[in-house]
Coordinates of C-alpha atoms and ligand atoms in Angstrom, one line a residue:
Chain R
M1126 CA 0.1 0.0 -0.1
D1127 CA 1.1 3.4 -0.9
A1128 CA 1.9 6.0 1.9
P1129 CA -1.2 8.3 2.3
S1130 CA -0.7 11.6 0.5
I1131 CA -2.3 15.1 0.0
E1132 CA -1.1 17.0 -3.0
T1133 CA -2.4 20.5 -4.2
R1134 CA -1.1 21.8 -7.6
G1135 CA -1.3 25.5 -8.4
L1136 CA -4.4 25.6 -6.4
T1137 CA -6.0 29.0 -6.8
K1138 CA -9.3 30.4 -5.5
R1139 CA -10.8 34.0 -6.4
W1140 CA -13.9 35.4 -5.1
G1141 CA -14.4 38.0 -7.7
S1142 CA -11.1 40.0 -8.0
F1143 CA -10.1 38.9 -4.6
T1144 CA -7.5 36.1 -4.5
A1145 CA -7.9 34.0 -1.4
L1146 CA -5.5 31.4 -2.5
D1147 CA -2.8 31.9 -5.0
H1148 CA -1.1 29.0 -6.9
L1149 CA -0.6 26.8 -3.7
S1150 CA 1.4 23.6 -4.5
L1151 CA 1.9 21.3 -1.7
R1152 CA 2.8 17.8 -1.4
L1153 CA 2.4 15.9 1.9
E1154 CA 3.2 12.4 2.1
G1155 CA 3.7 9.5 4.5
A1156 CA 2.5 9.0 8.4
K1157 CA 3.0 12.5 9.8
C1158 CA 1.3 15.6 11.1
V1159 CA 1.6 18.6 8.9
G1160 CA 0.7 22.0 10.5
F1161 CA -1.0 24.8 8.5
L1162 CA -0.3 28.1 9.8
G1163 CA -1.5 31.6 8.8
P1164 CA -3.0 34.7 10.1
N1165 CA -6.8 35.2 9.9
G1166 CA -7.9 35.3 6.6
A1167 CA -4.8 33.7 5.1
G1168 CA -6.5 31.2 3.1
K1169 CA -6.3 28.0 5.4
T1170 CA -9.9 27.2 5.6
T1171 CA -10.1 28.0 2.0
T1172 CA -7.5 25.4 1.1
L1173 CA -9.0 22.7 3.4
K1174 CA -12.6 23.2 1.8
L1175 CA -11.0 22.9 -1.6
L1176 CA -9.3 19.8 -0.4
T1177 CA -12.7 18.4 0.4
D1178 CA -14.7 19.5 -2.5
M1179 CA -17.0 21.9 -0.5
I1180 CA -15.8 24.7 -2.8
F1181 CA -14.3 24.6 -6.2
P1182 CA -10.8 25.9 -7.4
T1183 CA -10.5 28.8 -9.8
E1184 CA -7.4 27.1 -11.1
G1185 CA -5.4 24.0 -10.3
E1186 CA -6.4 20.6 -8.8
C1187 CA -5.9 18.7 -5.6
F1188 CA -5.4 15.1 -4.8
I1189 CA -5.8 12.6 -2.0
N1190 CA -3.9 9.4 -2.3
G1191 CA -3.3 10.5 -5.9
V1192 CA -7.1 10.7 -6.9
S1193 CA -8.1 14.1 -8.0
V1194 CA -10.6 15.5 -5.5
Q1195 CA -12.3 17.6 -8.3
E1196 CA -12.9 14.6 -10.3
S1197 CA -14.1 12.0 -7.7
R1198 CA -15.4 13.6 -4.4
K1199 CA -16.7 10.1 -3.3
R1200 CA -13.7 8.2 -4.0
T1201 CA -11.3 10.6 -2.2
L1202 CA -13.2 11.6 0.8
E1203 CA -13.7 7.8 1.4
H1204 CA -10.1 7.8 2.7
A1205 CA -10.4 11.1 4.4
G1206 CA -11.7 12.2 7.8
V1207 CA -12.7 15.8 7.7
L1208 CA -13.5 18.4 10.2
I1209 CA -14.0 21.8 8.7
E1210 CA -15.7 25.1 10.1
S1211 CA -16.8 23.3 13.4
P1212 CA -20.1 22.1 11.9
E1213 CA -23.3 21.7 13.6
I1214 CA -24.9 18.3 13.9
Y1215 CA -28.8 17.9 13.6
P1216 CA -29.8 19.0 17.1
S1217 CA -32.2 16.2 17.5
L1218 CA -29.6 13.6 17.2
T1219 CA -27.6 12.1 19.9
P1220 CA -23.7 11.7 19.4
R1221 CA -24.3 7.9 19.1
E1222 CA -26.9 8.5 16.3
A1223 CA -25.0 11.1 14.5
L1224 CA -21.9 8.8 14.4
E1225 CA -24.1 5.8 13.4
M1226 CA -25.2 8.0 10.5
V1227 CA -21.8 8.8 9.5
A1228 CA -20.4 5.4 9.8
D1229 CA -23.5 3.9 7.8
L1230 CA -23.2 6.3 5.2
R1231 CA -19.2 5.7 4.9
G1232 CA -20.0 1.8 4.7
V1233 CA -18.7 0.8 7.9
P1234 CA -20.4 -2.7 8.4
A1235 CA -23.3 -2.8 10.9
S1236 CA -21.2 -5.4 12.9
E1237 CA -18.2 -3.1 13.5
R1238 CA -20.1 0.2 13.9
R1239 CA -21.1 -0.1 17.8
G1240 CA -17.3 -0.9 18.4
R1241 CA -15.9 1.9 16.1
I1242 CA -18.5 4.3 17.9
D1243 CA -17.6 3.3 21.3
T1244 CA -13.8 3.6 20.5
V1245 CA -14.0 7.1 19.2
L1246 CA -16.5 8.4 21.8
A1247 CA -14.0 7.2 24.4
E1248 CA -11.1 9.0 22.6
V1249 CA -12.9 12.3 22.7
K1250 CA -14.1 11.5 26.3
M1251 CA -17.6 11.9 25.6
S1252 CA -18.8 8.2 26.3
D1253 CA -20.9 9.6 29.1
W1254 CA -22.9 11.8 26.6
A1255 CA -23.4 9.2 24.0
D1256 CA -27.3 9.3 24.4
K1257 CA -28.0 12.9 25.2
K1258 CA -29.3 15.1 22.5
V1259 CA -26.6 17.3 20.8
G1260 CA -28.8 20.3 20.7
R1261 CA -27.9 21.2 24.2
F1262 CA -24.4 20.5 24.0
S1263 CA -21.8 23.1 24.6
K1264 CA -19.5 24.5 22.0
G1265 CA -16.6 22.2 22.9
M1266 CA -18.6 19.1 23.5
K1267 CA -20.0 19.6 19.8
Q1268 CA -16.4 20.1 18.8
R1269 CA -15.4 16.7 20.5
I1270 CA -18.2 15.0 18.6
N1271 CA -17.2 16.5 15.4
I1272 CA -13.5 15.1 15.9
A1273 CA -15.1 11.6 16.8
A1274 CA -17.1 11.8 13.4
A1275 CA -13.8 12.7 11.5
L1276 CA -12.2 9.6 13.0
V1277 CA -15.1 6.9 13.1
H1278 CA -14.2 5.2 10.1
D1279 CA -10.3 5.2 10.9
P1280 CA -9.4 7.4 7.9
E1281 CA -5.9 7.3 6.4
V1282 CA -5.8 11.0 5.9
V1283 CA -7.3 13.3 8.2
I1284 CA -8.0 16.9 7.3
L1285 CA -8.7 19.2 10.6
D1286 CA -9.6 22.9 10.4
E1287 CA -8.5 24.3 13.8
P1288 CA -9.6 21.1 15.7
S1289 CA -8.9 22.8 19.2
T1290 CA -11.3 25.7 18.7
G1291 CA -13.7 25.8 21.8
L1292 CA -11.9 23.3 23.6
D1293 CA -11.0 23.6 27.4
P1294 CA -7.2 23.1 28.3
R1295 CA -7.7 19.3 29.1
G1296 CA -9.7 19.1 25.5
M1297 CA -6.7 20.7 23.7
A1298 CA -4.2 18.4 25.5
E1299 CA -6.6 15.3 24.3
V1300 CA -6.6 16.5 20.7
R1301 CA -2.9 16.6 20.8
A1302 CA -2.8 13.1 22.4
I1303 CA -5.4 11.9 19.6
V1304 CA -3.3 13.4 16.9
R1305 CA -0.1 11.6 18.1
D1306 CA -1.8 8.4 18.4
L1307 CA -3.1 8.8 14.7
K1308 CA 0.6 9.2 13.6
K1309 CA 1.4 5.8 15.2
S1310 CA -0.9 4.0 13.1
Q1311 CA 0.2 5.3 9.6
R1312 CA -2.1 8.4 9.2
L1313 CA -1.4 11.6 7.6
I1314 CA -2.9 14.6 9.4
F1315 CA -3.2 17.9 8.0
M1316 CA -4.2 20.4 10.5
S1317 CA -4.8 24.2 10.7
S1318 CA -4.1 25.8 13.8
H1319 CA -3.6 29.1 15.5
I1320 CA -1.9 27.6 18.5
L1321 CA 1.7 27.3 17.9
S1322 CA 2.6 25.4 20.9
E1323 CA 0.2 22.7 19.7
V1324 CA 1.9 22.7 16.3
T1325 CA 5.4 22.7 17.9
E1326 CA 4.3 19.5 20.0
V1327 CA 2.4 17.4 17.6
C1328 CA 3.6 18.4 13.9
D1329 CA 6.6 17.1 12.2
E1330 CA 6.1 19.7 9.3
V1331 CA 4.7 23.0 8.9
A1332 CA 3.5 25.0 6.0
L1333 CA 2.9 28.8 6.6
I1334 CA 0.6 30.8 4.4
D1335 CA -0.3 34.6 4.2
R1336 CA -2.5 36.1 1.8
G1337 CA -3.0 33.1 -0.1
K1338 CA 0.6 32.5 -0.7
L1339 CA 2.9 29.8 0.7
L1340 CA 5.6 31.3 2.8
F1341 CA 7.6 28.2 3.6
F1342 CA 6.9 24.4 4.0
D1343 CA 9.6 22.2 5.6
T1344 CA 10.1 20.0 8.6
L1345 CA 9.7 21.8 12.1
A1346 CA 13.3 21.2 12.9
N1347 CA 14.6 22.6 9.7
V1348 CA 12.4 25.7 10.0
T1349 CA 13.5 26.5 13.3
K1350 CA 17.2 26.1 12.4
R1351 CA 16.7 28.0 9.3
F1352 CA 15.0 30.9 10.5
S1353 CA 16.6 31.4 13.9
D1354 CA 20.2 32.0 12.5
G1355 CA 21.5 29.2 14.7
H1356 CA 20.5 31.0 18.0
A1357 CA 18.8 29.2 20.9
S1358 CA 16.8 31.2 23.3
V1359 CA 15.8 31.2 26.9
D1360 CA 13.0 32.9 28.8
V1361 CA 14.2 34.2 32.2
A1362 CA 12.1 35.7 35.0
F1363 CA 13.2 37.8 38.0
A1364 CA 11.8 38.5 41.4
R1365 CA 12.5 42.1 41.1
P1366 CA 12.0 44.9 38.3
I1367 CA 15.2 45.1 36.2
A1368 CA 15.9 47.3 33.4
E1369 CA 16.7 46.0 29.9
A1370 CA 19.7 48.0 29.6
A1371 CA 20.8 46.7 33.1
L1372 CA 20.5 43.1 32.2
R1373 CA 22.4 43.9 28.8
Q1374 CA 25.2 45.3 31.0
E1375 CA 25.1 42.4 33.3
T1376 CA 25.4 40.0 30.5
A1377 CA 28.0 42.0 28.4
A1378 CA 30.7 40.0 29.4
L1379 CA 29.2 36.7 27.9
S1380 CA 30.1 36.7 24.1
S1381 CA 27.5 34.0 23.6
V1382 CA 24.5 36.4 24.2
K1383 CA 23.3 37.8 21.2
N1384 CA 20.1 39.5 21.9
I1385 CA 17.9 40.4 24.8
V1386 CA 14.2 41.0 24.3
P1387 CA 11.9 42.2 27.1
L1388 CA 8.6 40.2 27.7
G1389 CA 6.8 42.5 29.8
G1390 CA 6.8 42.3 33.5
Q1391 CA 10.1 40.9 34.9
K1392 CA 10.6 38.7 32.0
F1393 CA 13.1 38.6 29.2
R1394 CA 14.0 36.4 26.4
I1395 CA 17.8 36.0 26.0
M1396 CA 19.0 34.7 22.5
F1397 CA 22.5 33.2 22.7
E1398 CA 24.7 30.5 20.7
G1399 CA 26.8 27.9 22.1
G1400 CA 24.6 25.4 22.9
L1401 CA 24.0 23.9 26.5
E1402 CA 27.4 24.8 27.6
A1403 CA 26.8 28.5 26.9
Q1404 CA 23.4 28.1 28.5
E1405 CA 24.9 26.8 31.7
K1406 CA 27.5 29.6 31.9
L1407 CA 24.7 32.3 31.3
M1408 CA 22.7 30.8 34.2
E1409 CA 25.7 30.7 36.4
A1410 CA 26.5 34.4 35.6
L1411 CA 23.0 35.4 36.1
V1412 CA 22.7 33.6 39.5
E1413 CA 26.2 35.1 40.8
R1414 CA 25.1 38.6 40.1
H1415 CA 22.2 38.2 42.6
L1416 CA 19.8 39.9 40.2
G1417 CA 16.8 38.0 41.6
L1418 CA 16.7 35.1 38.9
V1419 CA 13.8 32.8 40.0
S1420 CA 13.4 30.8 36.6
M1421 CA 15.0 30.1 33.3
A1422 CA 13.3 28.1 30.7
E1423 CA 13.8 27.2 27.1
S1424 CA 11.6 29.4 25.0
E1425 CA 8.9 27.4 23.5
S1426 CA 8.2 30.2 21.1
A1427 CA 10.7 29.7 18.4
L1428 CA 7.9 29.1 16.0
E1429 CA 6.2 32.0 17.1
E1430 CA 9.1 34.2 16.4
I1431 CA 9.5 32.9 13.0
Y1432 CA 5.8 33.1 12.4
L1433 CA 5.9 36.7 13.5
R1434 CA 8.7 37.6 11.6
Q1435 CA 7.4 36.0 8.4
I1436 CA 4.2 37.6 8.7
S1437 CA 5.4 41.3 9.4
R1438 CA 7.8 41.0 6.5
G1439 CA 4.7 41.2 4.0
D1440 CA 3.4 44.3 5.8
Chain V
M802 CA -19.7 9.9 -14.4
D803 CA -16.7 8.2 -12.6
A804 CA -16.0 4.6 -12.3
E805 CA -16.3 4.7 -8.3
E806 CA -19.3 2.7 -8.2
H807 CA -18.1 -0.3 -9.8
A808 CA -15.0 -0.9 -8.0
T809 CA -15.7 -3.5 -5.3
V810 CA -12.2 -4.2 -3.8
D811 CA -10.4 -1.3 -2.5
P812 CA -6.8 -1.6 -2.9
R813 CA -6.0 0.9 -0.1
G814 CA -8.0 -1.2 2.4
G815 CA -10.5 0.7 4.8
Y816 CA -14.1 1.3 4.5
R817 CA -15.6 1.6 1.1
A818 CA -18.7 4.1 0.8
P819 CA -21.8 2.3 -0.3
R820 CA -23.0 2.9 -3.9
T821 CA -24.9 5.9 -4.2
S822 CA -28.3 3.9 -4.8
V823 CA -27.6 2.5 -1.4
Q824 CA -26.6 5.9 0.0
V825 CA -29.6 7.6 -1.0
P826 CA -32.3 5.5 0.8
K827 CA -30.0 5.6 3.9
L828 CA -29.8 9.3 3.9
A829 CA -33.6 9.7 3.3
G830 CA -34.3 7.4 6.1
Y831 CA -32.0 9.4 8.5
Q832 CA -33.5 12.7 7.4
F833 CA -37.1 11.4 7.6
R834 CA -36.3 10.3 11.2
E835 CA -35.2 14.1 11.7
Y836 CA -38.4 15.4 10.4
F837 CA -40.5 12.9 12.2
R838 CA -39.0 13.9 15.5
S839 CA -39.0 17.7 14.8
R840 CA -41.3 20.1 16.4
R841 CA -42.5 21.3 12.9
F842 CA -44.0 17.9 12.2
V843 CA -46.1 18.1 15.3
I844 CA -47.0 21.6 14.6
L845 CA -48.0 20.7 11.0
A846 CA -50.1 17.7 12.0
F847 CA -51.8 20.0 14.4
I848 CA -52.5 22.6 11.5
V849 CA -53.9 19.8 9.2
V850 CA -56.1 18.6 12.0
I851 CA -57.4 22.2 12.4
I852 CA -57.9 22.5 8.6
G853 CA -59.9 19.2 9.0
V854 CA -62.0 20.4 12.0
I855 CA -63.0 23.7 10.2
L856 CA -64.0 22.0 7.1
T857 CA -65.9 19.4 9.1
A858 CA -67.7 22.1 10.9
V859 CA -68.5 24.0 7.6
V860 CA -69.8 20.8 6.2
A861 CA -71.8 20.0 9.1
H862 CA -73.3 23.4 9.2
F863 CA -74.2 23.9 5.6
R864 CA -75.1 20.2 4.7
G865 CA -77.4 20.7 1.9
A866 CA -76.0 20.6 -1.5
I867 CA -72.5 19.7 -0.2
V868 CA -73.6 16.3 0.9
S869 CA -76.4 15.6 -1.7
T870 CA -73.9 13.2 -3.3
N871 CA -70.8 11.4 -2.1
L872 CA -68.9 13.0 -5.0
A873 CA -70.1 16.5 -4.3
F874 CA -68.8 15.9 -0.7
Y875 CA -65.4 14.7 -1.6
G876 CA -65.1 17.3 -4.2
S877 CA -65.7 20.2 -1.9
F878 CA -64.1 18.8 1.2
W879 CA -61.0 17.3 -0.3
G880 CA -60.7 19.8 -3.1
G881 CA -61.1 22.7 -0.4
G882 CA -58.1 21.7 1.7
V883 CA -55.8 19.4 -0.2
D884 CA -54.0 22.4 -1.9
L885 CA -53.2 24.1 1.3
V886 CA -52.0 21.0 3.0
I887 CA -49.7 20.0 0.2
V888 CA -48.2 23.8 0.1
L889 CA -47.9 24.0 3.9
S890 CA -46.2 20.6 4.0
A891 CA -43.7 21.7 1.3
V892 CA -42.9 24.8 2.9
F893 CA -42.5 23.1 6.3
F894 CA -40.3 20.3 5.1
G895 CA -38.9 21.7 1.8
G896 CA -38.6 25.5 2.5
D897 CA -35.2 25.1 4.3
A898 CA -34.2 21.7 3.4
I899 CA -31.0 22.8 1.3
A900 CA -30.7 26.6 2.5
G901 CA -30.7 25.4 6.2
E902 CA -27.8 23.1 5.6
F903 CA -26.0 26.3 4.5
Q904 CA -27.5 28.5 7.1
N905 CA -27.2 26.3 10.3
K906 CA -23.9 24.9 9.4
T907 CA -25.2 21.4 9.2
G908 CA -23.9 21.0 5.7
Y909 CA -20.3 21.0 6.6
F910 CA -21.3 17.6 8.4
L911 CA -22.8 16.1 5.4
M912 CA -20.5 17.3 2.9
G913 CA -17.4 15.8 4.3
L914 CA -18.7 12.4 3.6
P915 CA -18.0 10.5 0.6
I916 CA -21.4 10.9 -0.9
R917 CA -22.4 13.0 -4.1
R918 CA -24.1 16.2 -4.0
S919 CA -26.9 14.8 -5.9
A920 CA -27.3 12.1 -3.5
V921 CA -27.8 14.5 -0.7
Y922 CA -30.3 16.5 -2.6
I923 CA -32.3 13.3 -3.6
G924 CA -32.1 11.8 -0.3
K925 CA -33.4 15.0 1.4
Y926 CA -36.2 15.3 -1.2
I927 CA -37.5 11.8 -0.6
A928 CA -37.5 12.3 3.1
A929 CA -39.5 15.5 2.6
Y930 CA -41.7 13.8 0.4
L931 CA -42.5 11.0 2.7
A932 CA -42.9 13.6 5.5
S933 CA -45.4 15.6 3.5
A934 CA -47.1 12.5 2.3
L935 CA -47.9 11.5 5.7
M936 CA -49.6 14.9 6.2
L937 CA -51.8 14.2 3.2
L938 CA -52.6 10.9 4.6
L939 CA -53.8 12.5 7.8
F940 CA -56.0 14.8 6.0
L941 CA -57.5 12.1 3.8
V942 CA -58.2 10.2 7.1
I943 CA -60.2 13.0 8.7
L944 CA -62.0 13.3 5.2
V945 CA -62.8 9.7 5.3
M946 CA -64.1 9.8 8.7
N947 CA -66.5 12.6 7.7
G948 CA -67.5 10.7 4.6
A949 CA -68.3 7.6 6.7
Y950 CA -70.5 9.7 9.1
Y951 CA -72.5 11.0 6.1
F952 CA -72.7 8.2 3.7
G953 CA -71.9 5.3 5.8
P954 CA -68.7 3.2 6.2
G955 CA -67.5 1.4 3.2
L956 CA -69.1 3.8 0.4
F957 CA -65.8 5.5 -0.9
P958 CA -65.8 6.5 -4.5
W959 CA -62.8 5.3 -6.5
E960 CA -62.3 9.1 -7.6
L961 CA -61.3 9.8 -4.1
L962 CA -58.3 7.3 -4.4
F963 CA -57.6 8.6 -7.9
S964 CA -57.7 12.2 -6.6
F965 CA -55.3 11.2 -3.8
V966 CA -52.7 9.9 -6.3
L967 CA -53.3 13.2 -8.3
A968 CA -52.5 15.1 -5.0
L969 CA -49.2 13.0 -4.5
V970 CA -48.2 14.0 -8.2
Y971 CA -48.9 17.6 -7.3
L972 CA -46.9 17.4 -4.2
A973 CA -43.9 16.1 -6.1
A974 CA -44.0 19.2 -8.4
V975 CA -44.6 21.7 -5.4
L976 CA -41.6 20.1 -3.5
G977 CA -39.6 20.0 -6.6
A978 CA -40.0 23.8 -6.9
T979 CA -39.7 24.3 -3.2
F980 CA -36.2 22.4 -3.2
L981 CA -35.2 24.4 -6.3
F982 CA -35.9 28.0 -4.5
S983 CA -34.2 26.4 -1.3
S984 CA -31.0 25.9 -3.3
L985 CA -31.3 29.1 -5.1
F986 CA -31.0 31.2 -1.7
K987 CA -28.8 30.4 0.9
T988 CA -31.3 32.0 3.4
S989 CA -34.0 29.8 4.6
A990 CA -36.7 32.5 4.8
Y991 CA -36.7 33.0 0.9
G992 CA -37.4 29.5 0.3
F993 CA -40.3 29.6 2.7
V994 CA -41.7 32.9 1.4
L995 CA -41.4 32.2 -2.4
T996 CA -43.0 28.9 -2.0
A997 CA -45.8 30.0 0.0
I998 CA -46.6 33.1 -2.0
L999 CA -46.2 31.2 -5.5
F1000 CA -48.3 28.3 -4.6
L1001 CA -50.9 30.1 -2.5
F1002 CA -51.6 33.0 -4.7
G1003 CA -49.0 33.6 -7.2
F1004 CA -49.7 31.1 -9.8
S1005 CA -53.5 31.4 -9.5
L1006 CA -52.9 35.0 -10.1
I1007 CA -50.9 34.5 -13.1
Q1008 CA -53.5 32.0 -14.3
D1009 CA -56.4 34.5 -13.8
L1010 CA -54.4 37.3 -15.8
L1011 CA -53.6 34.8 -18.6
T1012 CA -57.2 33.6 -18.9
S1013 CA -59.0 36.8 -18.5
L1014 CA -56.8 39.3 -20.2
V1015 CA -54.9 37.5 -22.9
H1016 CA -57.4 34.6 -23.3
I1017 CA -55.1 31.7 -23.8
E1018 CA -55.0 28.4 -22.2
P1019 CA -53.0 28.9 -19.1
W1020 CA -51.3 25.3 -19.5
M1021 CA -47.9 26.4 -18.4
V1022 CA -49.3 27.4 -14.9
I1023 CA -49.1 24.8 -12.4
S1024 CA -52.2 26.0 -10.5
Y1025 CA -54.2 25.2 -13.7
A1026 CA -52.9 21.7 -13.9
N1027 CA -53.4 21.0 -10.1
S1028 CA -57.2 22.0 -10.6
V1029 CA -57.6 18.4 -11.9
I1030 CA -57.3 17.2 -8.3
G1031 CA -61.0 18.5 -7.8
E1032 CA -61.8 18.1 -11.4
V1033 CA -62.2 14.2 -11.2
F1034 CA -65.2 14.6 -8.9
S1035 CA -67.2 16.6 -11.4
N1036 CA -69.5 15.5 -13.8
P1037 CA -68.7 15.0 -16.9
V1038 CA -65.0 14.7 -16.3
N1039 CA -62.5 15.8 -19.0
W1040 CA -60.2 13.0 -19.1
G1041 CA -58.4 14.1 -22.0
W1042 CA -54.9 15.4 -22.8
A1043 CA -56.1 18.9 -23.8
G1044 CA -58.0 21.4 -22.0
Q1045 CA -61.4 22.5 -22.6
T1046 CA -62.5 26.2 -23.5
T1047 CA -66.0 27.3 -22.5
T1048 CA -67.4 30.4 -23.6
T1049 CA -70.4 31.9 -21.3
M1050 CA -72.2 35.0 -22.3
I1051 CA -72.3 37.1 -19.3
G1052 CA -74.2 40.2 -20.9
P1053 CA -75.3 41.2 -24.3
R1054 CA -71.9 41.8 -25.6
E1055 CA -69.5 40.3 -23.1
S1056 CA -68.5 36.7 -22.9
L1057 CA -66.5 35.0 -20.2
V1058 CA -64.0 32.4 -21.3
T1059 CA -62.8 29.7 -19.0
Y1060 CA -60.5 26.9 -19.5
T1061 CA -60.5 23.5 -17.7
A1062 CA -57.5 21.3 -17.8
G1063 CA -58.0 17.7 -19.0
V1064 CA -56.9 15.2 -16.4
G1065 CA -54.2 13.7 -18.7
E1066 CA -53.0 17.1 -19.5
G1067 CA -52.8 18.1 -15.8
V1068 CA -50.8 15.1 -14.9
V1069 CA -48.4 15.7 -17.9
I1070 CA -48.0 19.4 -16.7
M1071 CA -47.3 18.4 -12.9
I1072 CA -44.8 15.8 -14.0
A1073 CA -42.9 18.2 -16.2
Y1074 CA -43.0 20.7 -13.1
F1075 CA -41.3 18.1 -11.1
F1076 CA -38.6 17.1 -13.5
L1077 CA -37.9 20.7 -14.6
T1078 CA -37.5 22.0 -11.0
T1079 CA -35.5 19.0 -9.7
L1080 CA -33.2 18.9 -12.6
A1081 CA -32.6 22.8 -12.2
G1082 CA -32.3 22.3 -8.4
L1083 CA -29.8 19.5 -8.8
W1084 CA -27.8 21.4 -11.4
L1085 CA -27.7 24.2 -8.7
F1086 CA -26.7 22.1 -5.8
E1087 CA -23.8 20.4 -7.9
R1088 CA -22.3 23.9 -8.3
E1089 CA -23.2 25.2 -4.9
E1090 CA -20.0 26.0 -2.8
F1091 CA -20.1 25.6 1.0
T1092 CA -18.3 28.7 1.9
Ligands
ATP1878 N1 -17.4 33.3 0.1 C1 -16.6 34.1 0.1 N2 -16.6 35.3 -0.7 C2 -15.6 36.1 -0.5 N3 -14.6 36.0 0.1 C3 -14.3 35.1 0.9 C4 -15.3 33.9 1.0 N4 -14.9 33.0 1.9 C5 -13.7 33.2 2.2 N5 -13.4 34.5 1.7 C6 -12.0 35.4 2.0 O1 -11.0 34.5 1.5 C7 -10.0 34.8 2.5 C8 -9.4 33.4 3.5 O2 -10.3 33.1 4.1 P1 -10.1 31.8 5.0 O3 -11.4 31.4 5.6 O4 -9.5 30.7 4.1 O5 -8.9 32.2 6.0 P2 -8.4 31.4 7.3 O6 -6.8 31.2 7.1 O7 -9.1 29.9 7.4 O8 -8.6 32.2 8.3 P3 -8.8 32.1 9.9 O9 -7.7 31.9 10.7 O10 -9.6 33.5 10.4 O11 -9.8 30.9 10.0 C9 -10.4 35.7 3.5 O12 -9.9 37.0 3.2 C10 -11.9 35.8 3.4 O13 -12.5 37.0 3.5
MG1879 MG1 -10.3 29.2 9.1

């Protein structure tokens, strides 16, 4: 069996004279999770809707597992699990009935349906609500059912548009766990998100688009390396207020420190080179000077910085 | 269109979506259950009962000519309410069938499934048709109970059954148009309003204008065709494929021209309406974007 794949070729979508998506060409292949990033209105949802035949391209074509979506929606969507725009489920249905309908229309045999439904309901932690009407559910509960519906037929390709919207922190953590599990079982996941920490945590590759144009697409490791100019960064916090200039002065002796950025309050981000050894020296120096250092952590937001830099470049 | 329907073994494993011919009745079943449980189903059933009760009261009050023969009775009772029941059913079950999927964002749930757009449209149509037909049946039951009271049980003219079948044909046409309106606009309200206005007044207005001003047989207007539902109770019945023109002198110099559709003609027109509106609706829905 070939590895699962998603491909877009010169995919373009215009609404009148406005170009929402401009010749997007991407090829995703294999068991992995690809994060799809971009500011509001960048064209992420547009791309995912084109991939699932909800809207039609002005130019270009897209493929799931090598089959054109535009030519055969039925055959391509068979292999895909889709969650786009947080759909509403008919309010009179219970989660079990909604998933039963999805599984039935997707051709999951009656004998396996119950098992599959129980499995996905447990995965999204909604087993206790299986037989209550969806109409009264909260936004996050509905979103969990939508995620379950995207997974009930155990798809090879999973397309998720901001799956964590509306979820509580535990729900977000559960989504991350679900995505990690999917990767283990040879699934290709293409997921748009605004939560960079989520992308950093579960995605192997990232694509960034802005105003309908692809800015970059690479593995997360490469992206971080390529755009951070080889710098690592740590976030430090102090017990007492300290001026940025003062901190610069205190660390001036350390040649490894390249830049200091205030993060507000008594927190700063320190960019440095030289790996762990340099980081150790930096920590020692800050402690020795009794500035009130209370924490030092690797900054999680490497991706955020790259993101902000790439997006602002277009302004 | 594509070969997907014929492949039985999926080289990739996983679950194969059933054939379209299997998916359509499945979807219709789920949609029908949705209608059946909905509040509007109960409300409409209640309205149909009210219409039945009003007609019962009117007939009981006037009796006389209305109950002179059972044909006259069924002609006025059935003919008097069936149009309204059909149009209300179409509005209730079809008015937002397509537009509602956009407006309520339920469409995104269905459209992510491996199912053709036409299958969604047809499945929803069948469900709405069945729900409406149930309303028609409810009205028939009220009618038959009245008939049994006046003419004794067991004396039901075959014309009634025939007229019921004609009403089912008319329902198909009205729902066809309703679904077309519903896919024409993404706002549910337009579908409701357009269907109600056109089928309650619009078409008969056009028909009157054509008849009295232009003096041509208004065969292209569906309200003309649907008059055959009541026509079958009259005497004599024009069973033909062409309309009848009657000229009545209503003054020394003025004459009134009326046209009566032949039953065959009416059926053909209603079926044509059904096909044309359904094809147009399908064509639109195939091109509709879920934005
Ligand atoms: N039906 C439409 N008609 C006109 N423009 C549209 C339509 N749908 C989307 N757009 C435009 O296309 C652009 C891309 O929208 P899209 O929904 O893909 O953004 P997004 O990246 O998903 O943003 P977000 O992060 O806010 O979800 C936006 O500028 C939007 O205004
Ligand atoms: Mg979006």
